[in-house]
CSV table of N, CA, C and O in Angstrom, one decimal:
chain,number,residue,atom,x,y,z
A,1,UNK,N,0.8,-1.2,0.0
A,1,UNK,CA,0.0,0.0,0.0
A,1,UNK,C,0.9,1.3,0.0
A,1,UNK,O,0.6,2.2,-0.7
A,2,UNK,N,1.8,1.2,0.8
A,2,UNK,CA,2.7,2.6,0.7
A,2,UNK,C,3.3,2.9,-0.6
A,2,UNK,O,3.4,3.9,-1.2
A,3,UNK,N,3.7,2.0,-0.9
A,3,UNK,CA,4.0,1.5,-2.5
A,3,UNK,C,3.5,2.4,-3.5
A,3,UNK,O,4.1,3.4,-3.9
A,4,UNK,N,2.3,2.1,-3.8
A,4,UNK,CA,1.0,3.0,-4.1
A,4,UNK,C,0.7,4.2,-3.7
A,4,UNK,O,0.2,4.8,-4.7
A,5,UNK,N,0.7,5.0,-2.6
A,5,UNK,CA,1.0,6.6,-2.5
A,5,UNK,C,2.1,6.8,-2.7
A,5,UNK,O,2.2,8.0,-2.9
A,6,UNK,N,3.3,6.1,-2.9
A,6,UNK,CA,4.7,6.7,-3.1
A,6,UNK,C,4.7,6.7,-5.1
A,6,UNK,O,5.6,7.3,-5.7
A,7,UNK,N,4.1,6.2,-5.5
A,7,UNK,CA,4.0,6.2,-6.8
A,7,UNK,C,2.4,7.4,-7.4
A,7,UNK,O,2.4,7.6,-8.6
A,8,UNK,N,1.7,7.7,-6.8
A,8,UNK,CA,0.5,8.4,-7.1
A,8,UNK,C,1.5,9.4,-6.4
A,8,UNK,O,1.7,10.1,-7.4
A,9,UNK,N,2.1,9.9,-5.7
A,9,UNK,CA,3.1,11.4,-5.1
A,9,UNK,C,3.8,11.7,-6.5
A,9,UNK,O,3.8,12.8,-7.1
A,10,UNK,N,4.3,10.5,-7.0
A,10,UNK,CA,5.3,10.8,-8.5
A,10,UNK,C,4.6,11.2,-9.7
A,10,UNK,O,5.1,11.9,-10.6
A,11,UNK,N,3.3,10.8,-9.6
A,11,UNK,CA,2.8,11.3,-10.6
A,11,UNK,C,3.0,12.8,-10.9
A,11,UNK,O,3.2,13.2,-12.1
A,12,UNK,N,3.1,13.8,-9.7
A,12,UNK,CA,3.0,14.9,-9.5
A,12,UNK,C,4.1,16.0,-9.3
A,12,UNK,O,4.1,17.3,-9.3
A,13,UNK,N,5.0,15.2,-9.2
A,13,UNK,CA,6.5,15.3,-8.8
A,13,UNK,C,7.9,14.1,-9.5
A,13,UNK,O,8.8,13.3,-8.9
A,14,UNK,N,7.6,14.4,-10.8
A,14,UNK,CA,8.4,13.3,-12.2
A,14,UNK,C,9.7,13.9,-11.6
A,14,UNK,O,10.4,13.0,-11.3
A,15,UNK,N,10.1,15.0,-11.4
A,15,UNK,CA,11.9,15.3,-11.1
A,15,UNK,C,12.3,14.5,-9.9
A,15,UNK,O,13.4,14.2,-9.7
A,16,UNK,N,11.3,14.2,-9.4
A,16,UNK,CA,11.5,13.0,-8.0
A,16,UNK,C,12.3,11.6,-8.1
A,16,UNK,O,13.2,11.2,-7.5
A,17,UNK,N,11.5,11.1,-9.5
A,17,UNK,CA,12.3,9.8,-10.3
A,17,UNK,C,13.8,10.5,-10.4
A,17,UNK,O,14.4,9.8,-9.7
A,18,UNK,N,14.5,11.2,-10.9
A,18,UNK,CA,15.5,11.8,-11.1
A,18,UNK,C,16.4,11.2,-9.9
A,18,UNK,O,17.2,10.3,-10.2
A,19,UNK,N,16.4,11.5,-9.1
A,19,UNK,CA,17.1,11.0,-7.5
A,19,UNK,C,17.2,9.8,-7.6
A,19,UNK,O,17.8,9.3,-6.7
A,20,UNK,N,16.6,8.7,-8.8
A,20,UNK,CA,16.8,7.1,-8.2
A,20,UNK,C,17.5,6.7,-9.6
A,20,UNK,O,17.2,6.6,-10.8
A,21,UNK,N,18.8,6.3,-8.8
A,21,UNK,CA,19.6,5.2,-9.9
A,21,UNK,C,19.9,5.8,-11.0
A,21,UNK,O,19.4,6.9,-10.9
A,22,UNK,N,20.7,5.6,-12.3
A,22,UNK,CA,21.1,6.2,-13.0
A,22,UNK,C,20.2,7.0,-14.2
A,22,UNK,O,19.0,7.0,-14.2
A,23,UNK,N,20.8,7.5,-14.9
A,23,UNK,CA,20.0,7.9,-16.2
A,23,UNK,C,19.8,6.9,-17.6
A,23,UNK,O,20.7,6.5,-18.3
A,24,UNK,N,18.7,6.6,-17.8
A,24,UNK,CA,18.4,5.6,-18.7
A,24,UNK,C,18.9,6.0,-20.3
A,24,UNK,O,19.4,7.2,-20.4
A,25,UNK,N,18.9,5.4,-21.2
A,25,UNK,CA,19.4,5.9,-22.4
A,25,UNK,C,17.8,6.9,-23.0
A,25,UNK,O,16.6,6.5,-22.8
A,26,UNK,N,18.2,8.0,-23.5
A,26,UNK,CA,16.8,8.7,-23.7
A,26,UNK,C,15.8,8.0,-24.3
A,26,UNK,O,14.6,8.1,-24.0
A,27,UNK,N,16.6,6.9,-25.7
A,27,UNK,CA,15.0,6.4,-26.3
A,27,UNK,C,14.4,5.5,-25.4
A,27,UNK,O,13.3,5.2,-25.9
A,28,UNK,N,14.5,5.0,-24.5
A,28,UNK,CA,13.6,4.1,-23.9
A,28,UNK,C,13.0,5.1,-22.8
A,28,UNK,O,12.1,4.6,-22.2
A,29,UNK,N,13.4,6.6,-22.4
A,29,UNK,CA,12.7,7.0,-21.4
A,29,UNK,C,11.2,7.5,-22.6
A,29,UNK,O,10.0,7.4,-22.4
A,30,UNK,N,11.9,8.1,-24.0
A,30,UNK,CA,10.8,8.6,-25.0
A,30,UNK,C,10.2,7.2,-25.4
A,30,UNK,O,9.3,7.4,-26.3
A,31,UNK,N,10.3,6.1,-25.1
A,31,UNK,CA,9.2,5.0,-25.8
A,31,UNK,C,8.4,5.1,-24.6
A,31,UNK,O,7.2,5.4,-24.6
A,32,UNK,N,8.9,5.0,-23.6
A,32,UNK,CA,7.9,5.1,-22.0
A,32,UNK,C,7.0,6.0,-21.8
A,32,UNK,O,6.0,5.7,-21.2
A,33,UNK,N,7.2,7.4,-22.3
A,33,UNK,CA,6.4,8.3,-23.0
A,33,UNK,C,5.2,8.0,-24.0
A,33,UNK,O,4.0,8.1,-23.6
A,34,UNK,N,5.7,7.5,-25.5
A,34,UNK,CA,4.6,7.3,-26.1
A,34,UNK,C,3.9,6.1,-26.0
A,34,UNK,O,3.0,5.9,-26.7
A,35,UNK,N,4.4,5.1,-24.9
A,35,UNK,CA,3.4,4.4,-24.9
A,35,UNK,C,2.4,5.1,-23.9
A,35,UNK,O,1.2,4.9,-24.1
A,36,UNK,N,2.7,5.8,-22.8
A,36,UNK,CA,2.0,6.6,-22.0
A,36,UNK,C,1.0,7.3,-23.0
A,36,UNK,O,-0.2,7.1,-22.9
A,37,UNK,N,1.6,8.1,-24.0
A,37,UNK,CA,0.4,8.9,-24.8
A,37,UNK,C,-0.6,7.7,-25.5
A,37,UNK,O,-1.8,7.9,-25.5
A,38,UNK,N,-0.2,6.8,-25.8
A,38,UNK,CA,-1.1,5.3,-26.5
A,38,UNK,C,-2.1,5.3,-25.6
A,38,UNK,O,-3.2,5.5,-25.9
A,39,UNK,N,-1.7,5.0,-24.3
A,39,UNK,CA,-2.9,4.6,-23.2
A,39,UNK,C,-3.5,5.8,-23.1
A,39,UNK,O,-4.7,5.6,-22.8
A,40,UNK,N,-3.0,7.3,-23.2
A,40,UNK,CA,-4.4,7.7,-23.2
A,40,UNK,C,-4.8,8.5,-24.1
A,40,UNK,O,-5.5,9.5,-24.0
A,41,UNK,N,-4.4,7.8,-25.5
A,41,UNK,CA,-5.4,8.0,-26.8
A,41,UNK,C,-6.5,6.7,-26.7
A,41,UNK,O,-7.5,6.8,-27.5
A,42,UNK,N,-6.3,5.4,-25.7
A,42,UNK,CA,-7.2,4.3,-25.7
A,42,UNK,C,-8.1,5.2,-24.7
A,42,UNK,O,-9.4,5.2,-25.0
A,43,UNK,N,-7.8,5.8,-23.8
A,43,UNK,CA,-8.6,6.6,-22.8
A,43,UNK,C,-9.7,7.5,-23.1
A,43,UNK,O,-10.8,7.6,-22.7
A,44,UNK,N,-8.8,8.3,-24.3
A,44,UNK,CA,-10.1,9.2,-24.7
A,44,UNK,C,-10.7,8.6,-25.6
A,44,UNK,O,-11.9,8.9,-25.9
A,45,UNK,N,-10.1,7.6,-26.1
A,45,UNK,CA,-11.5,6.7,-27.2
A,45,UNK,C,-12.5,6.1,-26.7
A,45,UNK,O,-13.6,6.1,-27.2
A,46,UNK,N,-12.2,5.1,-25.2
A,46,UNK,CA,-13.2,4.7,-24.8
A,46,UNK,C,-14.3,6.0,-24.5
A,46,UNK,O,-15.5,5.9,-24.8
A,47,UNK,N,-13.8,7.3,-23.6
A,47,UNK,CA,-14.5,8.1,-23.3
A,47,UNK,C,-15.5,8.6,-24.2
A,47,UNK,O,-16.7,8.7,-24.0
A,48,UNK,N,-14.9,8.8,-25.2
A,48,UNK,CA,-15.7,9.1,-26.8
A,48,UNK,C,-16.3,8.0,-26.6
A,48,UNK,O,-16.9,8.2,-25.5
A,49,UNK,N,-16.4,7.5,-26.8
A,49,UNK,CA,-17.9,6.1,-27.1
A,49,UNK,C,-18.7,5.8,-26.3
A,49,UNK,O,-19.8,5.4,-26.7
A,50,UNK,N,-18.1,5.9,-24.6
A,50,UNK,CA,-19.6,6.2,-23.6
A,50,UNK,C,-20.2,7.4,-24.1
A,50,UNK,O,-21.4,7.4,-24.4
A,51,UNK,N,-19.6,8.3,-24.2
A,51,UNK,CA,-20.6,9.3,-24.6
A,51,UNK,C,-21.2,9.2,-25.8
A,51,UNK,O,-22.2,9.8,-26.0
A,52,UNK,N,-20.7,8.6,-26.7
A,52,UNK,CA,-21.3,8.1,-28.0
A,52,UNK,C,-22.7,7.3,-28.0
A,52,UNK,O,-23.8,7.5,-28.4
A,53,UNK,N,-22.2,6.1,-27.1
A,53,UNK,CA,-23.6,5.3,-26.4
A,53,UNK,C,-24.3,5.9,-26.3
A,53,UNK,O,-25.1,6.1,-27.2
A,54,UNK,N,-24.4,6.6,-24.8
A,54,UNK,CA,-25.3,7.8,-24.4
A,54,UNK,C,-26.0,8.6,-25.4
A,54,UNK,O,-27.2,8.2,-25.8
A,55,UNK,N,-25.6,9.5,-25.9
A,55,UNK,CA,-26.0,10.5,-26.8
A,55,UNK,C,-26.6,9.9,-27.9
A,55,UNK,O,-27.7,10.4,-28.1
A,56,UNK,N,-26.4,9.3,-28.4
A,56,UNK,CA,-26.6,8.5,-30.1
A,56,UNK,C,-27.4,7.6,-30.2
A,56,UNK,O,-27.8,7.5,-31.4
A,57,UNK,N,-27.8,6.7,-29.4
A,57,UNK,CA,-28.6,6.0,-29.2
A,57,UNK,C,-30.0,6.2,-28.5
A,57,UNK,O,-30.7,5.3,-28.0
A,58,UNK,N,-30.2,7.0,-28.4
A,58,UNK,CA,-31.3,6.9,-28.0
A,58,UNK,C,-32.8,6.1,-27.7
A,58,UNK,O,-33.6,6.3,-26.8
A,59,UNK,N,-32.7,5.4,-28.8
A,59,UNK,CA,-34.1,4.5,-28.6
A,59,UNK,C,-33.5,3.3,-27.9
A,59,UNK,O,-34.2,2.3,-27.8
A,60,UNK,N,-32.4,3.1,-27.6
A,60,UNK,CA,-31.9,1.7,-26.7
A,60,UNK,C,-32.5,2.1,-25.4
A,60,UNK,O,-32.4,3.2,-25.0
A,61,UNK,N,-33.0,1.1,-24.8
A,61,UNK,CA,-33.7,1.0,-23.6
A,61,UNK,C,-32.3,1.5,-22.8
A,61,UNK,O,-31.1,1.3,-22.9
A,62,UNK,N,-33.2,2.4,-21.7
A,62,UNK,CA,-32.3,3.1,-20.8
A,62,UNK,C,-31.3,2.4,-19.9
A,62,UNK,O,-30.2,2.9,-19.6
A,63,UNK,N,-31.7,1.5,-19.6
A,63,UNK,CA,-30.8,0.5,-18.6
A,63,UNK,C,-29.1,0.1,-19.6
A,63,UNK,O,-27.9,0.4,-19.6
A,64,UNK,N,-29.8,-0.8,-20.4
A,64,UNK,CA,-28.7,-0.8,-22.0
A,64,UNK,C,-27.7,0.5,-22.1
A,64,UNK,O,-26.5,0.5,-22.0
A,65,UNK,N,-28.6,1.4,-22.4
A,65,UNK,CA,-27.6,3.1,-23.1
A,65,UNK,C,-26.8,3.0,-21.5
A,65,UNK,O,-25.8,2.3,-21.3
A,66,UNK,N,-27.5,3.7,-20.6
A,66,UNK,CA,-26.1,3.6,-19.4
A,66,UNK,C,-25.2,2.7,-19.3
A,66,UNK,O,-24.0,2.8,-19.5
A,67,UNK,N,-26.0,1.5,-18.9
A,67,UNK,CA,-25.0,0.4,-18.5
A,67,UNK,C,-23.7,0.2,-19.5
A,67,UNK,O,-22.6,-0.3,-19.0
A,68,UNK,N,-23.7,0.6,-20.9
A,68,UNK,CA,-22.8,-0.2,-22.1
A,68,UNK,C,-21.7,1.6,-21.7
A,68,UNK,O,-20.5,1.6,-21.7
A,69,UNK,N,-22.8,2.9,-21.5
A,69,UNK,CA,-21.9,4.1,-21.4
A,69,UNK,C,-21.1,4.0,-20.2
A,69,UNK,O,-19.9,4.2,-20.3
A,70,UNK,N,-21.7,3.6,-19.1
A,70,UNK,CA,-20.8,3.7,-18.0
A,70,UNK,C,-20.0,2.8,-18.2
A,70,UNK,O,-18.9,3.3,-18.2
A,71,UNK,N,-19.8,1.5,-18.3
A,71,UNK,CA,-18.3,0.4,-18.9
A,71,UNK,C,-17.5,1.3,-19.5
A,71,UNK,O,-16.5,1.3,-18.9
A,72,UNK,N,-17.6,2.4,-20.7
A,72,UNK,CA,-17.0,2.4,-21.7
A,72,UNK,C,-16.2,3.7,-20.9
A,72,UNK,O,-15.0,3.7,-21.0
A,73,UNK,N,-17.1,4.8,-20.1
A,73,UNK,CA,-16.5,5.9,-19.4
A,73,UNK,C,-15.5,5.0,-18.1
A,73,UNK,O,-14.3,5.2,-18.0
A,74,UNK,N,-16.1,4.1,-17.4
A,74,UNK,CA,-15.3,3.8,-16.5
A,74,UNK,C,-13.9,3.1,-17.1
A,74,UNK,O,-12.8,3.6,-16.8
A,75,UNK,N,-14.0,2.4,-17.7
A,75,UNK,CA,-12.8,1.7,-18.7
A,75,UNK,C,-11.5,3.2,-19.2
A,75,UNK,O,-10.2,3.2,-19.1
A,76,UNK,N,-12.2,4.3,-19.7
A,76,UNK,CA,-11.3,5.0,-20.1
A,76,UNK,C,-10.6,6.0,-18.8
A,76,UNK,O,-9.4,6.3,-18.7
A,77,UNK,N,-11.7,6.2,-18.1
A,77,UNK,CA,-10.7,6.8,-16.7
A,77,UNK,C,-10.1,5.5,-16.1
A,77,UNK,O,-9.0,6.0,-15.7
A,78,UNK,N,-10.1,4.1,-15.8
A,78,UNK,CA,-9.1,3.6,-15.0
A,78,UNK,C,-7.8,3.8,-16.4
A,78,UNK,O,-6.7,4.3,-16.2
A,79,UNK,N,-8.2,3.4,-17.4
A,79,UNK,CA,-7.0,3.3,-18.2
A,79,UNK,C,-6.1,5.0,-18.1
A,79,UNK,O,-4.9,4.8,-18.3
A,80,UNK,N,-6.4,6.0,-18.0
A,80,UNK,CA,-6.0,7.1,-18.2
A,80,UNK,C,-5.1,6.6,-17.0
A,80,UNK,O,-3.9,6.7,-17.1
A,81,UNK,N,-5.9,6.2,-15.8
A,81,UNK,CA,-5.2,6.4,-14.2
A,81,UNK,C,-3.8,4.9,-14.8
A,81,UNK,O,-2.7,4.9,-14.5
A,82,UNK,N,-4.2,4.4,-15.3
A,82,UNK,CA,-3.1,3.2,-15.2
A,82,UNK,C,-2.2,3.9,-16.3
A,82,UNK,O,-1.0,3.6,-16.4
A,83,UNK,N,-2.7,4.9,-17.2
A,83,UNK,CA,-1.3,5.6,-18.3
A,83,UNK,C,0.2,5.9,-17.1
A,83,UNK,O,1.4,5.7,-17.2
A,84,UNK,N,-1.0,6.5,-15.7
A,84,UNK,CA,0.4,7.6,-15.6
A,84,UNK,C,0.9,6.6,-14.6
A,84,UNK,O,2.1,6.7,-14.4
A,85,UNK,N,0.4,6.0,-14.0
A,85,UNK,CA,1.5,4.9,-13.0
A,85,UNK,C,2.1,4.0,-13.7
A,85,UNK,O,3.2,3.7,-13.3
A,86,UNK,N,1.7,3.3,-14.8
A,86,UNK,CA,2.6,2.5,-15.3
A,86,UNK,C,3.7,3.4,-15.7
A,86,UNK,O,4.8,2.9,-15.4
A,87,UNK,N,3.7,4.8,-16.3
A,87,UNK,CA,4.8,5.7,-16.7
A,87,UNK,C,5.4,6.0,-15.4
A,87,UNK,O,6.5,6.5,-15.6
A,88,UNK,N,5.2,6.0,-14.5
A,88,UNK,CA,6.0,6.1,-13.3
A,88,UNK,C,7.3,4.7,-12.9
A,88,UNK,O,8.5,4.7,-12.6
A,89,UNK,N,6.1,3.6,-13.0
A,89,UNK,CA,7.0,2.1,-12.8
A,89,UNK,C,7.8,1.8,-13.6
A,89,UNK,O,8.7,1.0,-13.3
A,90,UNK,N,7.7,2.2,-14.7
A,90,UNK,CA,8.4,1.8,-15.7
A,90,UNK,C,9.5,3.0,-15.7
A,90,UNK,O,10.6,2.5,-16.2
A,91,UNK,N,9.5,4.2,-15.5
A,91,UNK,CA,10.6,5.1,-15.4
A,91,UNK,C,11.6,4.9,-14.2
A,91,UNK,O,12.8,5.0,-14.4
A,92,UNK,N,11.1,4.6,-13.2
A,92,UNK,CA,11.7,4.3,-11.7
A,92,UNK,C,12.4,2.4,-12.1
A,92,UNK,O,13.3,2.0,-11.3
A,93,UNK,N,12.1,1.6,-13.0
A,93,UNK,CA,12.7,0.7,-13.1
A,93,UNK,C,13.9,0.3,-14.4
A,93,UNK,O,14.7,-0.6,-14.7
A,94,UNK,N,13.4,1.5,-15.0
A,94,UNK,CA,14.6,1.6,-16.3
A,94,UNK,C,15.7,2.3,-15.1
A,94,UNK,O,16.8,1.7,-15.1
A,95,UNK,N,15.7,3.2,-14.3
A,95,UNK,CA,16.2,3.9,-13.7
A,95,UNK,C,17.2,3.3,-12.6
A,95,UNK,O,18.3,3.8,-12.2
A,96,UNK,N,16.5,1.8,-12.3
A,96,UNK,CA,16.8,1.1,-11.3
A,96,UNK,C,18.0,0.4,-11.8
A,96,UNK,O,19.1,0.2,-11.3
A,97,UNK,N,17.4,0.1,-13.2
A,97,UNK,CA,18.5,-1.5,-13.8
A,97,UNK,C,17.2,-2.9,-13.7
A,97,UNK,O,17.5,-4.0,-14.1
A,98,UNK,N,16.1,-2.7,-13.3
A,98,UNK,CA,14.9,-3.0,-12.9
A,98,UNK,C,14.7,-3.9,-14.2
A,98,UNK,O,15.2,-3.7,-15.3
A,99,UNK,N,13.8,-5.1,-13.8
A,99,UNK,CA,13.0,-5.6,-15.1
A,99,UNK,C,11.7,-4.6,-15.1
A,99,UNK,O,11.1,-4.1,-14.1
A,100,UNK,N,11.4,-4.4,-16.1
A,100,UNK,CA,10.0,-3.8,-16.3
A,100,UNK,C,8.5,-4.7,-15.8
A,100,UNK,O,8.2,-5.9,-15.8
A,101,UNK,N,7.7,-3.5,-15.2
A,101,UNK,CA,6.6,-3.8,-14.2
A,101,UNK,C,6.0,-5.0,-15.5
A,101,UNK,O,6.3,-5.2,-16.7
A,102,UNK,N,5.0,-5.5,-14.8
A,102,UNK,CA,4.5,-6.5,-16.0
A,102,UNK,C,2.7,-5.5,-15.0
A,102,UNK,O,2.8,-4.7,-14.1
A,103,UNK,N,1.6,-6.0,-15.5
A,103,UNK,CA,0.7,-5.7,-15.6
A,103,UNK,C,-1.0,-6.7,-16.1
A,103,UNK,O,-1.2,-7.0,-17.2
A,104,UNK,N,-1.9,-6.9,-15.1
A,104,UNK,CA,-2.8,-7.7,-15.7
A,104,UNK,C,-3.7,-6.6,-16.5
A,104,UNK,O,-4.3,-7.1,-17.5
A,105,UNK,N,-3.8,-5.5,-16.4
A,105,UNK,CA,-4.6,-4.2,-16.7
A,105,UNK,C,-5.1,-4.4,-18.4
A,105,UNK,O,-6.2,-4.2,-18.9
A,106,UNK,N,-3.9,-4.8,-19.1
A,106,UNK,CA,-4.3,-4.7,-20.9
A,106,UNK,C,-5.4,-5.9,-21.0
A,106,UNK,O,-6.5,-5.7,-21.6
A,107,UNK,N,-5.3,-6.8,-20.5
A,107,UNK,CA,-6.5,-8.4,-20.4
A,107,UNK,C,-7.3,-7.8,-19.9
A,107,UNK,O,-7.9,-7.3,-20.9
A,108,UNK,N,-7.8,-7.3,-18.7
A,108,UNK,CA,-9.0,-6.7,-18.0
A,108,UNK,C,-9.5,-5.8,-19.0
A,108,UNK,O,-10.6,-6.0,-19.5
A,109,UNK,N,-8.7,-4.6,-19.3
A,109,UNK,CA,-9.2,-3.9,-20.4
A,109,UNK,C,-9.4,-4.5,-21.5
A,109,UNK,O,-10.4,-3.9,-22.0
A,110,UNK,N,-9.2,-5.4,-22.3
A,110,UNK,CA,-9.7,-6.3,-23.6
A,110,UNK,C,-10.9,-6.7,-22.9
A,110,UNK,O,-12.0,-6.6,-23.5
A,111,UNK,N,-10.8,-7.0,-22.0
A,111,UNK,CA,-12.7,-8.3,-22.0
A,111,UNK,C,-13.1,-7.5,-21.4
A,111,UNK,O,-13.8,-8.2,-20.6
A,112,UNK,N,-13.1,-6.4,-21.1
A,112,UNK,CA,-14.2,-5.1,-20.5
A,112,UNK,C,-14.8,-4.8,-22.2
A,112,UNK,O,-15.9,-5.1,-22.5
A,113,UNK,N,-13.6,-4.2,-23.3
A,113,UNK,CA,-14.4,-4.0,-24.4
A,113,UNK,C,-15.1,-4.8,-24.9
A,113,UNK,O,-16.2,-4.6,-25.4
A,114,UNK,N,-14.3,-5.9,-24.8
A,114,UNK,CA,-14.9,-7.4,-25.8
A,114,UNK,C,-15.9,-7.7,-25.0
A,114,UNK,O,-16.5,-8.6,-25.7
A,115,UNK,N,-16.5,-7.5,-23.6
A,115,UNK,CA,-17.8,-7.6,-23.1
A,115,UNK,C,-18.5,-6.7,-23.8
A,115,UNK,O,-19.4,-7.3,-24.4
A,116,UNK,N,-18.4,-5.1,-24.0
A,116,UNK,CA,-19.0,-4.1,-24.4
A,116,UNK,C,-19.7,-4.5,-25.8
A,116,UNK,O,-20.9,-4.4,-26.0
A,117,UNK,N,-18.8,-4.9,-26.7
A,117,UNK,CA,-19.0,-5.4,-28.2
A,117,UNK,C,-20.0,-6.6,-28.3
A,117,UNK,O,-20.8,-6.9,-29.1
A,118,UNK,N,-19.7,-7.1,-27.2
A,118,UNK,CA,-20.6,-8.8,-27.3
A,118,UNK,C,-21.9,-8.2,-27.0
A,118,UNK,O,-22.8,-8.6,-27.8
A,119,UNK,N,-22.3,-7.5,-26.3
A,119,UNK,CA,-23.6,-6.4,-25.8
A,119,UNK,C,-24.0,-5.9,-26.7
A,119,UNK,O,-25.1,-6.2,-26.9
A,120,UNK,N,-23.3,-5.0,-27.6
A,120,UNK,CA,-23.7,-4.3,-28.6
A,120,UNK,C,-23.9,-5.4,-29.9
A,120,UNK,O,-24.2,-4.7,-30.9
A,121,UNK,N,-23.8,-6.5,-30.3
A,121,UNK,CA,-23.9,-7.2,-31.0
A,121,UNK,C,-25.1,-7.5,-30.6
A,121,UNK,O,-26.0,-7.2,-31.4
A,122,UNK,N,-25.5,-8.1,-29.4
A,122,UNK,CA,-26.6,-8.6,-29.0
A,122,UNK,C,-27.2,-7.9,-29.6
A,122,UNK,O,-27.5,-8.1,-30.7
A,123,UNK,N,-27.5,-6.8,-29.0
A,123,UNK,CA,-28.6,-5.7,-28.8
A,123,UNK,C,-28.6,-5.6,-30.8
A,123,UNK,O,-29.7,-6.0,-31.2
A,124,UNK,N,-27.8,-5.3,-31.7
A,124,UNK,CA,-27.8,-5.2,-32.7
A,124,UNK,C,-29.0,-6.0,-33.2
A,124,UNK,O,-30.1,-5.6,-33.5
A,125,UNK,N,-28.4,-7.5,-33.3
A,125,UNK,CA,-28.9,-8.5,-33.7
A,125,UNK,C,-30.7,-9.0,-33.0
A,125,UNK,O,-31.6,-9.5,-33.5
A,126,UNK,N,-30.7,-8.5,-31.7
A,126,UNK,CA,-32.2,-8.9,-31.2
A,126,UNK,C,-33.2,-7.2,-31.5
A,126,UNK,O,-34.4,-6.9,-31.8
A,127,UNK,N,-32.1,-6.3,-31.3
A,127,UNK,CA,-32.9,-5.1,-32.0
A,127,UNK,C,-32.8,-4.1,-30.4
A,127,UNK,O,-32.4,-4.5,-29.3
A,128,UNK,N,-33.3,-2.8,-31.0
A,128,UNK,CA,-32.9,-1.7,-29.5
A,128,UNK,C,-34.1,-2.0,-28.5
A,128,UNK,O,-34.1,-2.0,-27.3
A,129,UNK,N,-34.8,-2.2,-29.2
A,129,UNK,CA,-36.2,-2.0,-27.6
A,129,UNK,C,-35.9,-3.2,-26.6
A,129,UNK,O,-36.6,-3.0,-25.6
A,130,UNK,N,-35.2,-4.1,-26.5
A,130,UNK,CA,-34.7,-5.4,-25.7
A,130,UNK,C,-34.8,-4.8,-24.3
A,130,UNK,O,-34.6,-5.5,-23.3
């Protein structure tokens, strides 16, 4: 658990990482970066499409429209929140000499969407008033 406030502190304070262990070669601190921006270009896509749900559909029974929007919003805020700690773990362990963090987060995120799609197929295929 301390673990976890000492990494959510770094989020806010990146010159902090600086103080630990040596300096990494820059392209792997700049791939640690853009995969950071990847996760939250997945972030704002999923966000775009709860709100897409929401808004655009309208004749989908109400319980449906929220329930498929809130997966799709909740999915892109945890994923934004897992962009910047994994860019923390992964900065602090290139830094270290560290193996890189591993993560169950990308699986969880696949079968959250691939739940979302299997829903929206349904509903496709049996029709919106369901």
């Amino acid at each position: 658990m301390i673990e976890i406030v000492r990494n959510v502190r770094l989020w806010f304070a990146p010159e902090q990482i600086r103080r630990e262990g040596a300096t990494p070669d820059y392209r792997f601190s700049l791939a640690n970066e853009r995969t950071f921006l990847a996760w939250l270009r997945t972030a704002l896509a999923l966000v775009g499409g709860g709100f897409a749900v929401d808004q655009f559909l309208p004749d989908l029974r109400w319980g449906w429209r929220v329930g498929l929007a809130l997966a799709l919003l909740a999915a892109g805020v945890l994923c934004a929140l897992r962009a910047v700690n994994h860019w923390v773990r992964c900065e602090r362990a290139m830094r270290r000499g560290e193996d890189l963090p591993v993560s169950r987060f990308p699986a969880l995120l696949g079968l959250v969407v691939a739940l979302v799609a299997v829903a929206m197929v349904f509903l496709v295929l049996v029709g919106w008033d369901t």
